[in-house]
Amino acid sequence: MLRRRKQGNDEDGGSKDRQQQQEDGNSGSNGENSKQQQQGGKDSIKIGKDEKGKSSMVPGIPVRAREKPKWRCLDTCCWLIGYMCVMWWLFLVLYNAVPSLPQYVTEAITGPLPELPGTRLAREGLRVKHPVVFVPGIVTGGLELWAGRPCAEGLFRKRLWGGTFGEVYKRPLCWLEHMRLDNETGLDPAGIRVRAVSGLVAADYFAPGYFVWAVLIDNLARLGYEEKSMHMASYDWRLSFQNTESRDKSLSRLKSTIELLVSTNNNEKVVVIPHSMGALYFLHFMKWVEAPISAGGAGAGEGWVAKHIKSVMNIGGPFLGVPKAFAGLFSAEAKDIAVARAVAPGVLDSELFGLQTLQHIMSVTRTWDATMSMLPRGGEVIWGDLDSSPEEGYDCSGKKPKVEEVTECQTKNITDGKELGPHGKPMAHYGRMVSFGKDSVQKASSALDRKIDFKVRCCFTPFSLHANASFQQNIDKQTPVRENVSCGDVWTEYHEMSWESVQAVADGKVYTSSGMLDVLRFVAPQMMKRADANWAYEIADDLSDPKYQHYKYWSNPLESTLPNAPDMEIFCLYGVGILTERSYVYKLSSDNDTCYIPFRIDASAEKDSEGCLKGGVHFVDGDETVPVLSAGFMCAKPWQGKTRFNPSNISSFTREFQHAPPANLLEGRGTQSGSHVDIMGNFALIEDVLRVAAGASGRDLGGDRVVSNLPKWSERIKLKL
């Protein structure tokens, strides 16, 4: 009786408490409920269900648990994301666990996969003949740490560049410190040694799953090639070419390796395959190896190249430079960065969380001398002037460019101060490689209000610049851009400029390729001092002049000659059919705080003219990095036949590869890509390389194969041959 009475009292009390808790639950906080649960006693008695479905008190189950939780939109999103991630992970596991599944799935969606060129050519009877040397380009070769600061403890011989890039995320400032070179010497900072990775693994993959040379190496192996007949000529791509020899003896080691490959492969000459900047590096090597020791060369004498080299098959070679190299050095951006800044203004520049991403990029890359090797060469003769350019009239709509419609009289059709092209729209004026404001692109040169009167930078002395701009000393208004204010961990040469100097650059309105170099000499004098010591950007008047024996001219095909090797062949292989950066519309940064970069691409500038203007960038035909003119002009004209640039009449061949993107994700990066790096997996290009390595000549391949407007554009370039 006593137990029943107590139970009844408990039920009455529980009912009251339950009502009270319901009221409290509707208006109270989760913190109060949690507090009640911790207190115990009647407040901790919970409601449940017995076997008959009636309410009962069950300790440990909260009162509010009987209320159905609300399903929020956020819950749905999280559930969907989690579901997709799990299913994708399971698919990848299954896809890679069953050996035949990847091929089965891919073939089910895309049809039968094309046979690898190496497999097919091996069946045709092609075998190893000429040893092969790969020369990687900028950024694609791995770099590893040999000595560093305390922050890099435990990273001895670990990759700082290439691979997983794990250290970028773990210790970014330490990583930047070790990737930076000395701003005066262009060599290692004190206490730091970063060196190129050696062997085929140096550049077979740039990152896990992202091939560079791996597909080509795989196909060569199917003909019987192995490391005794293949070599990766890795080098520290940050350095000037001559400094790779003075610091690492990279050129000497390449010379010895080529000699060894020839002697151990039945005295067969070597086929050299440079990619991207590697094409410029090997041009430098061919001059260096035969130049006298007194001039900084190897002293092997004339005839070494003819004795050891069968063919040089340049893939995507930027022989005349790339405009995007200027954009990278001037504002640390290109088309993609410009779009990102427009979508999320201030994020990349902001000091929030200590990012300052673009400033850090600029601070480091301006110490890499090799980046300056790819600035445009040849001046207005090659890239055009204020009024004309070889590619004027290019149509990026996918139709055949109507270059034949552009005539001299049409370029003089001026309406409202703007020159109109053949389609009645303002001219693109590609020769104006940098324009401040969209109007400066479209106006006739006579209508431009240009004020090129650069003031001397704060803290720097005057220097001699190009004739198309007059620079005079004016130190009355030397207001530092960032006076008495710290920019944190990042520093660029912009921080030493006056605001008057920054404005003077914008007042110049438009700059041609030569003018761009002048601008860089003004805004980054220390960087360009190193550049002018290591590189040359003009066209030689007289190649017999002794001054062209200096090593700074060796990588410029317009200021040097090909070697005396009449039996050698030289190829220009590159992709076409992809919009490639050609010129830029700039504006001043809106923020007066020059911890920011004071210049940026004007992403709001869009097309209403001839040509293709998108997001402040004018595009032409190319491989997405190198315009057609830079990759193909030398083989199409200056090296074609016996000229002053090709005195021994070396056979040259231009072979273009029309870009075809992959049909779906399962095709990866495709087998018909013309993109600057992805072309290394282009089956047609690989077949050309394999056939030449197996003994074929350029004529055996069918000679030139040109699908772009390169012949028309080359005719417009009036170059003394």
PDB file of N, CA and C in Angstrom, residues 229-300:
ATOM      1  N   SER A 229      69.037   4.473 -72.128  1.00  0.00           N
ATOM      2  CA  SER A 229      68.825   5.162 -73.402  1.00  0.00           C
ATOM      3  C   SER A 229      67.916   6.378 -73.258  1.00  0.00           C
ATOM      4  N   MET A 230      67.553   6.740 -72.015  1.00  0.00           N
ATOM      5  CA  MET A 230      66.751   7.937 -71.751  1.00  0.00           C
ATOM      6  C   MET A 230      67.383   8.720 -70.602  1.00  0.00           C
ATOM      7  N   HIS A 231      67.255  10.030 -70.650  1.00  0.00           N
ATOM      8  CA  HIS A 231      67.810  10.865 -69.567  1.00  0.00           C
ATOM      9  C   HIS A 231      66.951  12.102 -69.386  1.00  0.00           C
ATOM     10  N   MET A 232      66.667  12.442 -68.124  1.00  0.00           N
ATOM     11  CA  MET A 232      65.951  13.672 -67.787  1.00  0.00           C
ATOM     12  C   MET A 232      66.972  14.717 -67.368  1.00  0.00           C
ATOM     13  N   ALA A 233      67.134  15.750 -68.171  1.00  0.00           N
ATOM     14  CA  ALA A 233      68.125  16.797 -67.898  1.00  0.00           C
ATOM     15  C   ALA A 233      67.537  17.812 -66.920  1.00  0.00           C
ATOM     16  N   SER A 234      67.357  17.408 -65.690  1.00  0.00           N
ATOM     17  CA  SER A 234      66.769  18.298 -64.691  1.00  0.00           C
ATOM     18  C   SER A 234      67.758  19.388 -64.296  1.00  0.00           C
ATOM     19  N   TYR A 235      67.229  20.529 -63.928  1.00  0.00           N
ATOM     20  CA  TYR A 235      68.043  21.675 -63.504  1.00  0.00           C
ATOM     21  C   TYR A 235      67.168  22.561 -62.634  1.00  0.00           C
ATOM     22  N   ASP A 236      67.776  23.470 -61.915  1.00  0.00           N
ATOM     23  CA  ASP A 236      67.011  24.395 -61.078  1.00  0.00           C
ATOM     24  C   ASP A 236      66.440  25.480 -61.982  1.00  0.00           C
ATOM     25  N   TRP A 237      65.162  25.338 -62.306  1.00  0.00           N
ATOM     26  CA  TRP A 237      64.523  26.222 -63.272  1.00  0.00           C
ATOM     27  C   TRP A 237      64.321  27.636 -62.742  1.00  0.00           C
ATOM     28  N   ARG A 238      64.646  27.917 -61.499  1.00  0.00           N
ATOM     29  CA  ARG A 238      64.521  29.273 -60.977  1.00  0.00           C
ATOM     30  C   ARG A 238      65.686  30.155 -61.417  1.00  0.00           C
ATOM     31  N   LEU A 239      66.841  29.549 -61.679  1.00  0.00           N
ATOM     32  CA  LEU A 239      68.067  30.289 -61.942  1.00  0.00           C
ATOM     33  C   LEU A 239      68.149  30.749 -63.392  1.00  0.00           C
ATOM     34  N   SER A 240      68.980  31.759 -63.636  1.00  0.00           N
ATOM     35  CA  SER A 240      69.342  32.071 -65.016  1.00  0.00           C
ATOM     36  C   SER A 240      70.099  30.876 -65.577  1.00  0.00           C
ATOM     37  N   PHE A 241      70.072  30.712 -66.894  1.00  0.00           N
ATOM     38  CA  PHE A 241      70.663  29.526 -67.498  1.00  0.00           C
ATOM     39  C   PHE A 241      72.157  29.421 -67.209  1.00  0.00           C
ATOM     40  N   GLN A 242      72.838  30.551 -67.254  1.00  0.00           N
ATOM     41  CA  GLN A 242      74.282  30.511 -67.000  1.00  0.00           C
ATOM     42  C   GLN A 242      74.571  30.198 -65.533  1.00  0.00           C
ATOM     43  N   ASN A 243      73.680  30.616 -64.649  1.00  0.00           N
ATOM     44  CA  ASN A 243      73.881  30.314 -63.227  1.00  0.00           C
ATOM     45  C   ASN A 243      73.644  28.845 -62.897  1.00  0.00           C
ATOM     46  N   THR A 244      72.864  28.134 -63.717  1.00  0.00           N
ATOM     47  CA  THR A 244      72.741  26.691 -63.482  1.00  0.00           C
ATOM     48  C   THR A 244      74.081  26.002 -63.689  1.00  0.00           C
ATOM     49  N   GLU A 245      74.936  26.608 -64.523  1.00  0.00           N
ATOM     50  CA  GLU A 245      76.283  26.060 -64.726  1.00  0.00           C
ATOM     51  C   GLU A 245      77.238  26.519 -63.636  1.00  0.00           C
ATOM     52  N   SER A 246      77.201  27.801 -63.319  1.00  0.00           N
ATOM     53  CA  SER A 246      78.157  28.316 -62.333  1.00  0.00           C
ATOM     54  C   SER A 246      77.903  27.747 -60.942  1.00  0.00           C
ATOM     55  N   ARG A 247      76.653  27.470 -60.599  1.00  0.00           N
ATOM     56  CA  ARG A 247      76.347  26.932 -59.275  1.00  0.00           C
ATOM     57  C   ARG A 247      76.311  25.408 -59.250  1.00  0.00           C
ATOM     58  N   ASP A 248      75.639  24.787 -60.210  1.00  0.00           N
ATOM     59  CA  ASP A 248      75.379  23.343 -60.161  1.00  0.00           C
ATOM     60  C   ASP A 248      76.100  22.526 -61.220  1.00  0.00           C
ATOM     61  N   LYS A 249      76.759  23.199 -62.181  1.00  0.00           N
ATOM     62  CA  LYS A 249      77.403  22.501 -63.300  1.00  0.00           C
ATOM     63  C   LYS A 249      76.380  21.695 -64.115  1.00  0.00           C
ATOM     64  N   SER A 250      75.168  22.214 -64.215  1.00  0.00           N
ATOM     65  CA  SER A 250      74.108  21.492 -64.926  1.00  0.00           C
ATOM     66  C   SER A 250      74.405  21.352 -66.412  1.00  0.00           C
ATOM     67  N   LEU A 251      74.970  22.393 -67.035  1.00  0.00           N
ATOM     68  CA  LEU A 251      75.290  22.321 -68.459  1.00  0.00           C
ATOM     69  C   LEU A 251      76.431  21.340 -68.708  1.00  0.00           C
ATOM     70  N   SER A 252      77.431  21.348 -67.840  1.00  0.00           N
ATOM     71  CA  SER A 252      78.551  20.406 -67.988  1.00  0.00           C
ATOM     72  C   SER A 252      78.070  18.970 -67.827  1.00  0.00           C
ATOM     73  N   ARG A 253      77.181  18.739 -66.864  1.00  0.00           N
ATOM     74  CA  ARG A 253      76.665  17.387 -66.656  1.00  0.00           C
ATOM     75  C   ARG A 253      75.802  16.942 -67.836  1.00  0.00           C
ATOM     76  N   LEU A 254      75.058  17.868 -68.442  1.00  0.00           N
ATOM     77  CA  LEU A 254      74.270  17.531 -69.622  1.00  0.00           C
ATOM     78  C   LEU A 254      75.188  17.170 -70.795  1.00  0.00           C
ATOM     79  N   LYS A 255      76.245  17.924 -70.964  1.00  0.00           N
ATOM     80  CA  LYS A 255      77.215  17.625 -72.031  1.00  0.00           C
ATOM     81  C   LYS A 255      77.804  16.230 -71.849  1.00  0.00           C
ATOM     82  N   SER A 256      78.246  15.902 -70.643  1.00  0.00           N
ATOM     83  CA  SER A 256      78.849  14.594 -70.370  1.00  0.00           C
ATOM     84  C   SER A 256      77.839  13.468 -70.572  1.00  0.00           C
ATOM     85  N   THR A 257      76.590  13.704 -70.166  1.00  0.00           N
ATOM     86  CA  THR A 257      75.554  12.679 -70.314  1.00  0.00           C
ATOM     87  C   THR A 257      75.263  12.402 -71.781  1.00  0.00           C
ATOM     88  N   ILE A 258      75.178  13.447 -72.600  1.00  0.00           N
ATOM     89  CA  ILE A 258      74.932  13.252 -74.031  1.00  0.00           C
ATOM     90  C   ILE A 258      76.079  12.470 -74.665  1.00  0.00           C
ATOM     91  N   GLU A 259      77.293  12.815 -74.309  1.00  0.00           N
ATOM     92  CA  GLU A 259      78.448  12.083 -74.842  1.00  0.00           C
ATOM     93  C   GLU A 259      78.404  10.615 -74.429  1.00  0.00           C
ATOM     94  N   LEU A 260      78.006  10.356 -73.184  1.00  0.00           N
ATOM     95  CA  LEU A 260      77.913   8.983 -72.701  1.00  0.00           C
ATOM     96  C   LEU A 260      76.799   8.226 -73.415  1.00  0.00           C
ATOM     97  N   LEU A 261      75.655   8.858 -73.606  1.00  0.00           N
ATOM     98  CA  LEU A 261      74.550   8.210 -74.294  1.00  0.00           C
ATOM     99  C   LEU A 261      74.929   7.832 -75.722  1.00  0.00           C
ATOM    100  N   VAL A 262      75.654   8.703 -76.397  1.00  0.00           N
ATOM    101  CA  VAL A 262      76.078   8.409 -77.766  1.00  0.00           C
ATOM    102  C   VAL A 262      77.047   7.229 -77.783  1.00  0.00           C
ATOM    103  N   SER A 263      78.024   7.251 -76.898  1.00  0.00           N
ATOM    104  CA  SER A 263      79.056   6.203 -76.896  1.00  0.00           C
ATOM    105  C   SER A 263      78.516   4.843 -76.459  1.00  0.00           C
ATOM    106  N   THR A 264      77.460   4.829 -75.656  1.00  0.00           N
ATOM    107  CA  THR A 264      76.917   3.553 -75.160  1.00  0.00           C
ATOM    108  C   THR A 264      75.688   3.086 -75.934  1.00  0.00           C
ATOM    109  N   ASN A 265      75.319   3.799 -76.981  1.00  0.00           N
ATOM    110  CA  ASN A 265      74.184   3.410 -77.819  1.00  0.00           C
ATOM    111  C   ASN A 265      74.595   3.350 -79.285  1.00  0.00           C
ATOM    112  N   ASN A 266      75.676   2.628 -79.531  1.00  0.00           N
ATOM    113  CA  ASN A 266      76.154   2.361 -80.900  1.00  0.00           C
ATOM    114  C   ASN A 266      76.479   3.632 -81.667  1.00  0.00           C
ATOM    115  N   ASN A 267      76.943   4.666 -80.936  1.00  0.00           N
ATOM    116  CA  ASN A 267      77.319   5.950 -81.538  1.00  0.00           C
ATOM    117  C   ASN A 267      76.165   6.606 -82.297  1.00  0.00           C
ATOM    118  N   GLU A 268      74.951   6.281 -81.887  1.00  0.00           N
ATOM    119  CA  GLU A 268      73.790   6.950 -82.476  1.00  0.00           C
ATOM    120  C   GLU A 268      73.610   8.315 -81.818  1.00  0.00           C
ATOM    121  N   LYS A 269      73.314   9.310 -82.636  1.00  0.00           N
ATOM    122  CA  LYS A 269      73.124  10.662 -82.116  1.00  0.00           C
ATOM    123  C   LYS A 269      71.869  10.728 -81.240  1.00  0.00           C
ATOM    124  N   VAL A 270      71.818  11.764 -80.439  1.00  0.00           N
ATOM    125  CA  VAL A 270      70.745  11.934 -79.463  1.00  0.00           C
ATOM    126  C   VAL A 270      69.587  12.726 -80.063  1.00  0.00           C
ATOM    127  N   VAL A 271      68.372  12.335 -79.709  1.00  0.00           N
ATOM    128  CA  VAL A 271      67.177  13.137 -79.986  1.00  0.00           C
ATOM    129  C   VAL A 271      66.836  13.889 -78.705  1.00  0.00           C
ATOM    130  N   VAL A 272      66.860  15.203 -78.771  1.00  0.00           N
ATOM    131  CA  VAL A 272      66.587  16.040 -77.603  1.00  0.00           C
ATOM    132  C   VAL A 272      65.153  16.549 -77.677  1.00  0.00           C
ATOM    133  N   ILE A 273      64.435  16.441 -76.556  1.00  0.00           N
ATOM    134  CA  ILE A 273      63.021  16.833 -76.516  1.00  0.00           C
ATOM    135  C   ILE A 273      62.831  17.865 -75.406  1.00  0.00           C
ATOM    136  N   PRO A 274      62.986  19.155 -75.711  1.00  0.00           N
ATOM    137  CA  PRO A 274      62.708  20.190 -74.699  1.00  0.00           C
ATOM    138  C   PRO A 274      61.222  20.526 -74.670  1.00  0.00           C
ATOM    139  N   HIS A 275      60.750  20.905 -73.491  1.00  0.00           N
ATOM    140  CA  HIS A 275      59.366  21.347 -73.339  1.00  0.00           C
ATOM    141  C   HIS A 275      59.346  22.735 -72.721  1.00  0.00           C
ATOM    142  N   SER A 276      58.510  23.615 -73.272  1.00  0.00           N
ATOM    143  CA  SER A 276      58.307  24.951 -72.720  1.00  0.00           C
ATOM    144  C   SER A 276      59.636  25.703 -72.616  1.00  0.00           C
ATOM    145  N   MET A 277      59.948  26.237 -71.445  1.00  0.00           N
ATOM    146  CA  MET A 277      61.191  26.999 -71.277  1.00  0.00           C
ATOM    147  C   MET A 277      62.426  26.155 -71.537  1.00  0.00           C
ATOM    148  N   GLY A 278      62.275  24.827 -71.480  1.00  0.00           N
ATOM    149  CA  GLY A 278      63.390  23.951 -71.808  1.00  0.00           C
ATOM    150  C   GLY A 278      63.910  24.180 -73.216  1.00  0.00           C
ATOM    151  N   ALA A 279      63.047  24.672 -74.138  1.00  0.00           N
ATOM    152  CA  ALA A 279      63.489  24.992 -75.494  1.00  0.00           C
ATOM    153  C   ALA A 279      64.509  26.129 -75.481  1.00  0.00           C
ATOM    154  N   LEU A 280      64.265  27.142 -74.642  1.00  0.00           N
ATOM    155  CA  LEU A 280      65.224  28.244 -74.515  1.00  0.00           C
ATOM    156  C   LEU A 280      66.497  27.765 -73.832  1.00  0.00           C
ATOM    157  N   TYR A 281      66.333  26.891 -72.841  1.00  0.00           N
ATOM    158  CA  TYR A 281      67.490  26.367 -72.116  1.00  0.00           C
ATOM    159  C   TYR A 281      68.404  25.591 -73.056  1.00  0.00           C
ATOM    160  N   PHE A 282      67.814  24.802 -73.970  1.00  0.00           N
ATOM    161  CA  PHE A 282      68.670  24.023 -74.867  1.00  0.00           C
ATOM    162  C   PHE A 282      69.269  24.891 -75.970  1.00  0.00           C
ATOM    163  N   LEU A 283      68.588  25.957 -76.381  1.00  0.00           N
ATOM    164  CA  LEU A 283      69.232  26.920 -77.279  1.00  0.00           C
ATOM    165  C   LEU A 283      70.495  27.472 -76.634  1.00  0.00           C
ATOM    166  N   HIS A 284      70.381  27.841 -75.366  1.00  0.00           N
ATOM    167  CA  HIS A 284      71.532  28.337 -74.613  1.00  0.00           C
ATOM    168  C   HIS A 284      72.623  27.270 -74.558  1.00  0.00           C
ATOM    169  N   PHE A 285      72.235  26.022 -74.316  1.00  0.00           N
ATOM    170  CA  PHE A 285      73.216  24.937 -74.219  1.00  0.00           C
ATOM    171  C   PHE A 285      73.991  24.767 -75.523  1.00  0.00           C
ATOM    172  N   MET A 286      73.292  24.810 -76.661  1.00  0.00           N
ATOM    173  CA  MET A 286      73.975  24.591 -77.946  1.00  0.00           C
ATOM    174  C   MET A 286      74.998  25.684 -78.234  1.00  0.00           C
ATOM    175  N   LYS A 287      74.746  26.896 -77.785  1.00  0.00           N
ATOM    176  CA  LYS A 287      75.754  27.960 -77.928  1.00  0.00           C
ATOM    177  C   LYS A 287      76.854  27.799 -76.891  1.00  0.00           C
ATOM    178  N   TRP A 288      76.464  27.456 -75.651  1.00  0.00           N
ATOM    179  CA  TRP A 288      77.437  27.308 -74.563  1.00  0.00           C
ATOM    180  C   TRP A 288      78.448  26.210 -74.854  1.00  0.00           C
ATOM    181  N   VAL A 289      78.003  25.065 -75.377  1.00  0.00           N
ATOM    182  CA  VAL A 289      78.886  23.915 -75.509  1.00  0.00           C
ATOM    183  C   VAL A 289      79.993  24.163 -76.531  1.00  0.00           C
ATOM    184  N   GLU A 290      79.742  25.015 -77.519  1.00  0.00           N
ATOM    185  CA  GLU A 290      80.753  25.283 -78.544  1.00  0.00           C
ATOM    186  C   GLU A 290      81.492  26.597 -78.328  1.00  0.00           C
ATOM    187  N   ALA A 291      81.020  27.419 -77.406  1.00  0.00           N
ATOM    188  CA  ALA A 291      81.657  28.715 -77.147  1.00  0.00           C
ATOM    189  C   ALA A 291      82.983  28.519 -76.420  1.00  0.00           C
ATOM    190  N   PRO A 292      83.948  29.420 -76.622  1.00  0.00           N
ATOM    191  CA  PRO A 292      85.233  29.312 -75.917  1.00  0.00           C
ATOM    192  C   PRO A 292      85.067  29.494 -74.413  1.00  0.00           C
ATOM    193  N   ILE A 293      85.975  28.925 -73.680  1.00  0.00           N
ATOM    194  CA  ILE A 293      85.926  29.029 -72.214  1.00  0.00           C
ATOM    195  C   ILE A 293      85.993  30.480 -71.767  1.00  0.00           C
ATOM    196  N   SER A 294      86.763  31.284 -72.501  1.00  0.00           N
ATOM    197  CA  SER A 294      86.897  32.702 -72.142  1.00  0.00           C
ATOM    198  C   SER A 294      85.578  33.452 -72.208  1.00  0.00           C
ATOM    199  N   ALA A 295      84.620  32.943 -73.005  1.00  0.00           N
ATOM    200  CA  ALA A 295      83.313  33.580 -73.128  1.00  0.00           C
ATOM    201  C   ALA A 295      82.289  32.941 -72.205  1.00  0.00           C
ATOM    202  N   GLY A 296      82.745  32.035 -71.348  1.00  0.00           N
ATOM    203  CA  GLY A 296      81.837  31.372 -70.431  1.00  0.00           C
ATOM    204  C   GLY A 296      81.291  30.062 -70.946  1.00  0.00           C
ATOM    205  N   GLY A 297      81.839  29.573 -72.069  1.00  0.00           N
ATOM    206  CA  GLY A 297      81.349  28.339 -72.651  1.00  0.00           C
ATOM    207  C   GLY A 297      82.154  27.126 -72.223  1.00  0.00           C
ATOM    208  N   ALA A 298      81.850  25.977 -72.866  1.00  0.00           N
ATOM    209  CA  ALA A 298      82.530  24.720 -72.531  1.00  0.00           C
ATOM    210  C   ALA A 298      83.813  24.539 -73.307  1.00  0.00           C
ATOM    211  N   GLY A 299      83.940  25.258 -74.439  1.00  0.00           N
ATOM    212  CA  GLY A 299      85.164  25.146 -75.232  1.00  0.00           C
ATOM    213  C   GLY A 299      85.247  23.884 -76.059  1.00  0.00           C
ATOM    214  N   ALA A 300      84.122  23.214 -76.327  1.00  0.00           N
ATOM    215  CA  ALA A 300      84.146  21.982 -77.123  1.00  0.00           C
ATOM    216  C   ALA A 300      84.398  22.256 -78.597  1.00  0.00           C
TER     217      ALA A 300
END
